Coordinates of C-alpha atoms and ligand atoms in Angstrom, one line a residue:
M159 CA -14.1 8.1 9.0
S160 CA -11.8 10.4 7.9
I161 CA -8.7 9.1 5.9
G162 CA -6.5 9.1 8.6
E163 CA -8.4 6.7 10.7
N164 CA -9.2 4.7 8.1
A165 CA -5.5 4.3 6.7
A166 CA -4.7 4.0 10.7
S167 CA -6.6 0.7 10.8
C168 CA -5.0 -0.7 7.8
L169 CA -1.5 -0.4 8.7
S170 CA -2.8 -1.9 11.7
S171 CA -4.8 -4.8 10.5
E172 CA -3.9 -8.5 10.0
S173 CA -3.4 -8.7 6.7
I174 CA -0.3 -6.2 7.3
E175 CA 1.0 -8.6 10.5
Q176 CA 0.8 -11.3 8.3
C177 CA 2.7 -9.8 5.5
A178 CA 5.5 -8.8 7.7
A179 CA 5.8 -12.0 9.3
I180 CA 6.4 -13.4 5.9
I181 CA 9.2 -11.2 4.8
R182 CA 11.0 -12.2 7.9
S183 CA 11.1 -15.3 6.8
F184 CA 12.1 -14.7 3.4
Y185 CA 15.3 -13.1 4.7
A186 CA 15.8 -16.1 6.7
H187 CA 15.8 -18.0 3.4
G188 CA 18.4 -15.2 2.0
W189 CA 15.9 -14.2 -0.5
V190 CA 15.8 -10.1 0.8
F191 CA 19.3 -9.9 2.4
G192 CA 20.2 -5.7 2.8
T193 CA 16.8 -3.4 1.6
G194 CA 16.1 -5.9 -1.1
G195 CA 12.8 -6.9 -2.1
N196 CA 9.3 -5.1 -2.3
F197 CA 5.8 -6.8 -1.2
S198 CA 2.1 -5.4 -1.5
V199 CA -1.0 -6.7 -0.1
V200 CA -5.1 -5.5 -1.6
L201 CA -6.2 -4.1 2.2
S202 CA -9.3 -3.3 0.2
R203 CA -11.0 -3.0 -3.9
D204 CA -13.6 -0.2 -2.8
P205 CA -12.1 2.6 -2.9
F206 CA -8.7 0.2 -3.4
R207 CA -6.5 0.6 -0.8
L208 CA -3.0 -1.3 -1.3
G209 CA -0.5 -2.3 2.2
M210 CA 3.3 -2.0 0.6
T211 CA 6.5 -1.6 2.2
S212 CA 8.4 1.8 2.3
S213 CA 11.8 2.2 1.0
S214 CA 15.1 1.2 2.1
I215 CA 13.3 -1.2 5.0
D216 CA 15.8 -4.2 6.2
K217 CA 13.3 -6.9 5.9
S218 CA 15.2 -8.9 8.5
A219 CA 13.3 -6.4 11.1
I220 CA 10.6 -5.4 9.0
L221 CA 7.1 -4.4 11.3
P222 CA 4.1 -3.2 10.2
E223 CA 4.9 0.5 10.6
H224 CA 7.1 0.2 7.8
F225 CA 4.4 -0.2 5.6
L226 CA 2.6 2.6 3.6
V227 CA -1.0 2.5 2.5
V228 CA -1.6 3.9 -1.2
D229 CA -4.9 4.3 -3.0
A230 CA -5.0 3.6 -7.1
A231 CA -2.5 6.4 -7.9
G232 CA -0.2 5.4 -5.7
K233 CA -0.7 8.3 -3.2
V234 CA 0.4 7.8 -0.1
L235 CA -2.4 7.7 2.7
E236 CA -1.2 6.6 5.4
G237 CA 2.6 5.8 7.0
A238 CA 5.7 7.4 7.4
G239 CA 8.2 6.1 5.2
V240 CA 8.6 6.7 1.1
P241 CA 7.2 4.8 -1.6
T242 CA 9.4 2.2 -3.1
A243 CA 10.8 3.0 -6.9
E244 CA 8.9 -0.6 -8.0
A245 CA 5.8 0.4 -7.0
G246 CA 4.7 1.3 -10.4
L247 CA 5.2 -2.7 -11.1
H248 CA 3.2 -3.8 -8.2
H249 CA 0.3 -1.3 -10.1
A250 CA 0.8 -2.8 -13.5
V251 CA 0.7 -6.8 -12.0
L252 CA -2.8 -5.9 -10.3
E253 CA -4.2 -4.4 -13.3
L254 CA -3.7 -7.1 -15.7
V255 CA -4.0 -10.2 -12.8
D256 CA -6.9 -11.2 -10.2
A257 CA -3.9 -10.7 -7.0
G258 CA -4.2 -9.8 -3.4
A259 CA -0.7 -10.0 -3.2
V260 CA 2.5 -9.1 -5.1
F261 CA 5.4 -10.0 -3.8
H262 CA 9.2 -9.2 -4.9
T263 CA 12.3 -11.0 -3.8
H264 CA 16.1 -10.4 -4.8
S265 CA 17.6 -13.9 -4.6
V266 CA 20.7 -15.6 -5.6
W267 CA 19.5 -17.8 -8.1
A268 CA 17.3 -15.5 -9.4
T269 CA 19.6 -13.0 -10.2
V270 CA 22.1 -15.8 -11.4
L271 CA 19.6 -17.5 -13.9
S272 CA 17.7 -14.2 -14.9
S273 CA 21.1 -13.2 -16.0
A274 CA 22.6 -16.4 -17.7
L275 CA 19.0 -17.1 -19.6
A276 CA 18.5 -13.4 -20.3
S277 CA 19.1 -14.4 -24.4
Q278 CA 16.0 -17.0 -24.1
N279 CA 13.6 -14.5 -22.6
G280 CA 12.8 -16.7 -19.8
L281 CA 13.2 -20.3 -18.8
T282 CA 10.7 -23.6 -18.7
F283 CA 10.3 -25.9 -15.7
E284 CA 9.3 -29.4 -15.7
G285 CA 9.1 -32.5 -14.2
D286 CA 9.7 -31.8 -10.8
E287 CA 6.7 -32.4 -8.4
M288 CA 7.1 -29.1 -6.4
L289 CA 5.4 -27.5 -9.8
K290 CA 2.0 -28.5 -8.5
G291 CA 2.1 -25.6 -6.0
L292 CA 1.1 -23.4 -8.5
H293 CA -2.1 -22.5 -8.7
G294 CA -3.8 -24.2 -10.9
V295 CA -1.1 -26.8 -11.9
E296 CA -2.1 -30.5 -11.3
S297 CA 1.0 -32.3 -12.4
H298 CA 4.7 -32.5 -12.3
T299 CA 4.6 -33.0 -16.0
H300 CA 3.1 -29.5 -16.4
R301 CA 5.5 -27.3 -18.2
E302 CA 5.6 -23.7 -16.6
W303 CA 7.4 -20.7 -18.8
L304 CA 8.8 -18.2 -16.3
P305 CA 9.3 -15.1 -18.1
I306 CA 12.6 -12.8 -18.1
I307 CA 12.3 -8.7 -18.8
E308 CA 15.4 -6.9 -18.7
N309 CA 16.0 -4.7 -16.0
S310 CA 15.7 -1.2 -16.3
Q311 CA 16.0 2.1 -13.6
D312 CA 13.4 3.7 -15.6
I313 CA 10.1 2.3 -13.8
S314 CA 7.7 3.8 -16.5
E315 CA 9.8 1.6 -19.2
L316 CA 9.6 -1.7 -16.7
G317 CA 6.1 -1.3 -16.0
G318 CA 5.1 -1.2 -19.7
S319 CA 7.5 -4.0 -20.2
V320 CA 5.2 -6.1 -17.4
R321 CA 1.6 -5.1 -19.0
Q322 CA 2.8 -6.3 -22.7
L323 CA 4.3 -9.7 -20.6
L324 CA 1.2 -9.9 -19.0
A325 CA -1.6 -8.8 -21.6
E326 CA 0.3 -11.7 -23.3
R327 CA 0.4 -14.5 -20.9
P328 CA -2.1 -13.5 -18.5
D329 CA -1.7 -17.6 -17.2
S330 CA 1.6 -16.6 -15.2
H331 CA 2.6 -16.9 -12.4
G332 CA 5.1 -14.7 -12.2
F333 CA 8.6 -13.1 -13.9
L334 CA 12.1 -12.4 -13.2
I335 CA 13.9 -9.2 -14.3
R336 CA 17.1 -9.6 -15.7
G337 CA 19.9 -10.0 -12.6
H338 CA 17.5 -8.5 -10.7
G339 CA 14.8 -10.5 -9.4
L340 CA 11.6 -12.1 -9.3
Y341 CA 7.8 -11.1 -9.1
T342 CA 5.0 -13.2 -8.4
W343 CA 1.6 -13.0 -6.6
G344 CA -1.4 -14.8 -5.1
R345 CA -5.0 -14.4 -5.0
T346 CA -4.3 -14.6 -1.0
I347 CA -1.3 -13.4 1.0
Q348 CA -0.6 -16.9 1.6
E349 CA -0.8 -17.9 -1.9
A350 CA 1.5 -15.2 -3.0
K351 CA 3.9 -16.9 -0.3
Q352 CA 3.9 -20.1 -1.3
H353 CA 4.4 -19.3 -5.1
V354 CA 7.7 -17.4 -3.6
E355 CA 8.2 -20.4 -1.7
I356 CA 7.9 -22.6 -4.9
L357 CA 9.6 -19.9 -7.8
E358 CA 12.4 -20.2 -5.6
F359 CA 12.6 -23.5 -5.0
L360 CA 12.6 -24.5 -8.6
L361 CA 15.2 -21.5 -9.5
E362 CA 17.6 -23.4 -6.8
V363 CA 17.1 -26.3 -8.5
T364 CA 17.5 -25.8 -12.0
G365 CA 20.5 -23.4 -11.0
R366 CA 22.4 -26.5 -9.2
R367 CA 21.4 -29.0 -11.8
R368 CA 23.1 -26.7 -14.8
A369 CA 26.0 -26.4 -12.3
M370 CA 26.2 -30.1 -11.8
L371 CA 26.7 -30.4 -15.6
L372 CA 29.1 -27.5 -16.0
A373 CA 31.0 -29.5 -13.3
Ligands
ZN208 ZN1 13.8 -5.2 -7.1

């Protein structure tokens, strides 16, 4: 089978269909307005093939044809678009954690809190039942640290920050980039979706609680 035939079958895979539907639902939640956010799904590990959203796609109407198939070096094997500038961050995450999908959103609360709490390098979630939606968390008493890293337009620099962070905290469920958004992942597409939903929920709860205290 040629690379083209192989990759064409990848782009029409159920995983890409599922991921596109999830992204459209995230748009409806307000987590990926404009062309914000990017998403990747591991299609095969040997050889490594990653399905990834193309750059500058309106997430409200994203379809499988708006994905690319790339190899471990980020080389585009299939698809008509341009790789997102943040592709290197997806590869950095996949090098260090056991993930089958990496999802990145640009929500209001991720933007607000990652800016407001940047000097603390992260924030802690605790006491909320919804924490149990994170893989491996079994009680609302769990303390979940969500790190914040500095934003940069230099993706190799950002990738270095991500590698350092995940080497130090391999049990992380995600991280924030200051004034930018949330990265999270899961062993499966469904788990990555759930982690976005849980972390976005906890970010909004945290932000609303803080706003109430200020009022
Ligand atoms: Zn982004």
